[in-house]
GROMACS .gro file of C-alpha atoms in nm:
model
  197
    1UNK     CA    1  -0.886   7.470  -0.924
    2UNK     CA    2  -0.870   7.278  -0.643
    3UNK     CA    3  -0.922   7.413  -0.269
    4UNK     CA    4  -0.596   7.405  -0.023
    5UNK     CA    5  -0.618   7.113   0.194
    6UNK     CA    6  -0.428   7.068   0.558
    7UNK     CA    7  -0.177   6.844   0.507
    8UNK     CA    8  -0.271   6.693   0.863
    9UNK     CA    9  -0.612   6.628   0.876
   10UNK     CA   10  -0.641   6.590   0.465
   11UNK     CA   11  -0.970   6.824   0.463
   12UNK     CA   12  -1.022   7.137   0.247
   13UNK     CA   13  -0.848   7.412   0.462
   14UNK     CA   14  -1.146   7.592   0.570
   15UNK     CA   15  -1.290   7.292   0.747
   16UNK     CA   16  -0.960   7.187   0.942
   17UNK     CA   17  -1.016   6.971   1.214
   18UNK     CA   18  -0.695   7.000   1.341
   19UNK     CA   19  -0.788   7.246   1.644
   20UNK     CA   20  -1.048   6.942   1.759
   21UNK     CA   21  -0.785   6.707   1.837
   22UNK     CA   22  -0.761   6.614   2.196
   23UNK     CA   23  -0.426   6.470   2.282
   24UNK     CA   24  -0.523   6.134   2.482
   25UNK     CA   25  -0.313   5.845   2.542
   26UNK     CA   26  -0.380   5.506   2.535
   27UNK     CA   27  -0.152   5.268   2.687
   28UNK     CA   28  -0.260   5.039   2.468
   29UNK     CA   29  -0.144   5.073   2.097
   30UNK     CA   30  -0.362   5.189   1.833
   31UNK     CA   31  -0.392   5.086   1.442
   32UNK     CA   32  -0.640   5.205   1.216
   33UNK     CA   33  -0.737   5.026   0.907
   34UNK     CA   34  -0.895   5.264   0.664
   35UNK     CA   35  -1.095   5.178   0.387
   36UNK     CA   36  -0.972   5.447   0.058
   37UNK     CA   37  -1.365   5.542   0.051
   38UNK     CA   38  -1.323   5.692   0.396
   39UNK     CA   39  -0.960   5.916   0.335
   40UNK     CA   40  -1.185   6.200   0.175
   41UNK     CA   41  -1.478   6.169   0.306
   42UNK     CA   42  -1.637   6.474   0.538
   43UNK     CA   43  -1.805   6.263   0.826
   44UNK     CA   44  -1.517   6.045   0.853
   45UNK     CA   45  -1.438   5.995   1.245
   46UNK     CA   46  -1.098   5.833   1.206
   47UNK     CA   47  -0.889   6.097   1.158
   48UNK     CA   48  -0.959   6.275   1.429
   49UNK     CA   49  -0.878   5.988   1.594
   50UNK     CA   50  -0.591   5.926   1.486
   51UNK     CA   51  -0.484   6.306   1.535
   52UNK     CA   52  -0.575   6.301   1.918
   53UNK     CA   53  -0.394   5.937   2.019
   54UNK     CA   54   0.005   5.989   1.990
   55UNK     CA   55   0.174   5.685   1.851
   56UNK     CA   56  -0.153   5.574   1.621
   57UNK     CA   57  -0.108   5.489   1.335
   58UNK     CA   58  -0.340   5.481   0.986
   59UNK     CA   59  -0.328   5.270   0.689
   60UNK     CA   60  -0.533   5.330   0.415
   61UNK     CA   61  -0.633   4.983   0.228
   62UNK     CA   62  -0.912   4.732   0.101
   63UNK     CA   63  -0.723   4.381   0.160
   64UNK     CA   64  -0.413   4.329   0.340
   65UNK     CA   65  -0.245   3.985   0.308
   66UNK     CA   66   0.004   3.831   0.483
   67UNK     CA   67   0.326   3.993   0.452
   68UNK     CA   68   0.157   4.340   0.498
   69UNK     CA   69  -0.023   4.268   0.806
   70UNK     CA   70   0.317   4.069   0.914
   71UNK     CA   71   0.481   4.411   0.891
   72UNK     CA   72   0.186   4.590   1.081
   73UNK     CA   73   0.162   4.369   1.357
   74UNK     CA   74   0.535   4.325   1.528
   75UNK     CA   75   0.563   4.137   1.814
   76UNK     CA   76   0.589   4.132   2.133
   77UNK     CA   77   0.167   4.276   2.178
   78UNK     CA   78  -0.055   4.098   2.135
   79UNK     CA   79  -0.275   4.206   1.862
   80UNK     CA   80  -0.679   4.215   1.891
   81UNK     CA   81  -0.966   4.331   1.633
   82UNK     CA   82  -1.240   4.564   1.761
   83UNK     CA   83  -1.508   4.388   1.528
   84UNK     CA   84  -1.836   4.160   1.670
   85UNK     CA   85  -1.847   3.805   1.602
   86UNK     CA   86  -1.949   3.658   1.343
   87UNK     CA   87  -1.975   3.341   1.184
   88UNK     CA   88  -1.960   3.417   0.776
   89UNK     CA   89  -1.910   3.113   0.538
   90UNK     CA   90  -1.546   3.050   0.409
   91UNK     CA   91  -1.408   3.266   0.704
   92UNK     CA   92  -1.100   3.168   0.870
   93UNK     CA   93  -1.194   3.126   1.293
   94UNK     CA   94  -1.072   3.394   1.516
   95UNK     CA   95  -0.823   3.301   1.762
   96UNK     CA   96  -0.970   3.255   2.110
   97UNK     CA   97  -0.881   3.537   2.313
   98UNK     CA   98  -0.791   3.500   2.696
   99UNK     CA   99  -0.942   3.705   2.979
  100UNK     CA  100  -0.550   3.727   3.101
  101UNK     CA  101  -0.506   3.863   2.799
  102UNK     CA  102  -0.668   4.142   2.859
  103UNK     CA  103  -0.539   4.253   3.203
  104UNK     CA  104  -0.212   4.466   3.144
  105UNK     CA  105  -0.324   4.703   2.840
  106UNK     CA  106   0.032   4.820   2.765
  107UNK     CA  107   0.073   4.505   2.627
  108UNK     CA  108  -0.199   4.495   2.410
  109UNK     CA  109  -0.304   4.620   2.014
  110UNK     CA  110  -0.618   4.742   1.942
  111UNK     CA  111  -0.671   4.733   1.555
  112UNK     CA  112  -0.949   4.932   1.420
  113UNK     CA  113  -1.175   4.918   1.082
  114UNK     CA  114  -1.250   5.215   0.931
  115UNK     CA  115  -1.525   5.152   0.678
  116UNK     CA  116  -1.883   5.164   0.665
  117UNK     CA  117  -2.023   4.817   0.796
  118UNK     CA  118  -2.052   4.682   0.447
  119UNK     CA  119  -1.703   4.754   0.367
  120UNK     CA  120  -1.606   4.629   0.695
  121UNK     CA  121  -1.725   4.329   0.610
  122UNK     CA  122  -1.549   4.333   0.270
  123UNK     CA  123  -1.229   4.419   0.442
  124UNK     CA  124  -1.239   4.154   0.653
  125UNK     CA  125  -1.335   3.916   0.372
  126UNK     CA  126  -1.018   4.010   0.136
  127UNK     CA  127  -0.780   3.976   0.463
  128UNK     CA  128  -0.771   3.609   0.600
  129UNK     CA  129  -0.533   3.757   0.833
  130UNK     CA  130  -0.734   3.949   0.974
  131UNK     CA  131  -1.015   3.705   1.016
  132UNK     CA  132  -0.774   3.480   1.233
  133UNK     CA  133  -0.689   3.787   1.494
  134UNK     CA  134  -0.879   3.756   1.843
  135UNK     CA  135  -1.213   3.960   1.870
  136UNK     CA  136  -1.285   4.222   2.084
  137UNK     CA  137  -1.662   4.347   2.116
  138UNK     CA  138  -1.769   4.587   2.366
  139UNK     CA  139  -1.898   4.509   2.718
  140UNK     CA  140  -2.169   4.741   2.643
  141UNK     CA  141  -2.233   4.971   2.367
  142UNK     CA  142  -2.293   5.301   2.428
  143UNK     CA  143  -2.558   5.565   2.264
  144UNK     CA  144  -2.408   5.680   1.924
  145UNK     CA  145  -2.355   6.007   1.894
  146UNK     CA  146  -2.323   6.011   1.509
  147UNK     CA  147  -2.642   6.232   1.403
  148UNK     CA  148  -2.438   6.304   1.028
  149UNK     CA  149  -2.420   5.966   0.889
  150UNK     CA  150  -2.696   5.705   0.916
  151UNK     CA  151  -2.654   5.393   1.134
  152UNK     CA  152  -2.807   5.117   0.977
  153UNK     CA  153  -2.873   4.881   1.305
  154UNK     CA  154  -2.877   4.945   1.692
  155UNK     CA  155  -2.533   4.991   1.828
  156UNK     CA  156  -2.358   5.099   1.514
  157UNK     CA  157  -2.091   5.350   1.653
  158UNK     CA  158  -1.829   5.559   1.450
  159UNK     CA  159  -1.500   5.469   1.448
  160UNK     CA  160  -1.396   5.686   1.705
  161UNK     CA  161  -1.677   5.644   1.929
  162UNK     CA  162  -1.657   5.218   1.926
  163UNK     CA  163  -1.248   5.290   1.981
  164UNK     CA  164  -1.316   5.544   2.241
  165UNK     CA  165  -1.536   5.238   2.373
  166UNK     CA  166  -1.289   4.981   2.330
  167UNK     CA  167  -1.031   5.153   2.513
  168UNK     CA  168  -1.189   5.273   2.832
  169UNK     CA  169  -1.281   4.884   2.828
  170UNK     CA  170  -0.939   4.759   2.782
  171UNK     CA  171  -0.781   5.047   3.009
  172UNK     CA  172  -1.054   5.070   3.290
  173UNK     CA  173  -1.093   5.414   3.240
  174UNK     CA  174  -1.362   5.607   3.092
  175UNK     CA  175  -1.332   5.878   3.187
  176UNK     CA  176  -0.967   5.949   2.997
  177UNK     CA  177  -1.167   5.938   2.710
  178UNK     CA  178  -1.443   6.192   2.787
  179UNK     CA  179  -1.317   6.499   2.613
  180UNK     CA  180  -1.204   6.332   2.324
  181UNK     CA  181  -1.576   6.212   2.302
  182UNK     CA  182  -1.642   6.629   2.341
  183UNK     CA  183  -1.432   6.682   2.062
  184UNK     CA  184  -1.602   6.451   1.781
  185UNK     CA  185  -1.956   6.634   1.938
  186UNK     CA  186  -1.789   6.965   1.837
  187UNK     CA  187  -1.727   6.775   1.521
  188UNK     CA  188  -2.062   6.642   1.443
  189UNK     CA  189  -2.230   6.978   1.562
  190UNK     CA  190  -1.952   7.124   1.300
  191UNK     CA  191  -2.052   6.904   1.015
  192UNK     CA  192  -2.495   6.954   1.074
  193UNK     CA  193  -2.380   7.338   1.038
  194UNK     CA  194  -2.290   7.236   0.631
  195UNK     CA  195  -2.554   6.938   0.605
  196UNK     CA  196  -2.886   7.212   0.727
  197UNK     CA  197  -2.710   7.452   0.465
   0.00000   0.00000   0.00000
């Protein structure tokens, strides 16, 4: 028999997130690539995320080609990827991205991976679309604050702590995203609770 789930948060009932979400907005907009690994999965940052930044939106996939990301990515913004540089063979090159750009955020699209880095990588791989969008990497990388799921280099951040990142960047404003930053703590304190069990 299966356990009740919330129907917002998609976790068994009696581990709701939902009273963790911290409504923050973000003048810039917000889409969130999910790998299907990561819908389920406890540790998963993304959805509280997505809970706490009205008008986000989530889109559970491996490969998106053109006509799908077409339909994700409506003009007028202009559309960047939160996602390093890199230089892997057969890759299409990202478009160069402006500092001008970057100055009015309300103009601007922020889209997100949500995968481990391996199926990040994969993601990006299957999507040629998404290998053409301008990069975005952080000015500077904070401390992760992830202590349930292993990072496998320096500077590896959750999802919602490299968007958290990416948006104070783009916006100027760090501080808006402070107790949203409490709230996945809460989470990860939540989540050692059932991993020391």
């Amino acid at each position: 028999m299966s356990r009740p789930t919330c129907p917002h948060c998609l976790r068994p009932q009696a581990t709701c997130l939902c009273h963790l979400a911290v409504a923050t907005a973000s003048a810039c907009e917000l889409l969130i690539l999910q790998h299907p690994l990561e819908v389920h999965h406890a540790k998963n940052s993304a959805r509280l995320l997505h809970l706490s930044v009205p008008g986000s939106r989530i889109v559970v996939g491996e490969a998106f080609d053109e006509v799908a990301l077409q339909a994700l990515l409506p003009g007028p913004r202009t559309t960047v990827l939160l996602y390093p540089p890199t230089a892997y063979e057969g890759h299409a090159v990202p478009a160069l991205l402006e500092p001008s750009q970057l100055q009015h955020p309300e103009t601007l699209r922020l889209v997100v991976l949500d995968a481990t880095w391996r199926k990040s990588r994969k993601m990006l791989h299957l999507s040629p679309g998404l290998q053409r969008l301008p990069r975005l990497a952080l000015d500077e990388v904070p401390a992760g604050r992830y202590a349930i799921r292993k990072a496998h280099a320096p500077g590896q951040l959750s999802t919602l702590e490299a968007t958290c990142a990416a948006l104070a960047q783009l916006e100027r404003n760090a501080e808006r995203w402070q107790s949203l930053l409490a709230a996945f703590d809460a989470f990860v304190a939540g989540q050692m609770v059932y991993i020391k069990k």
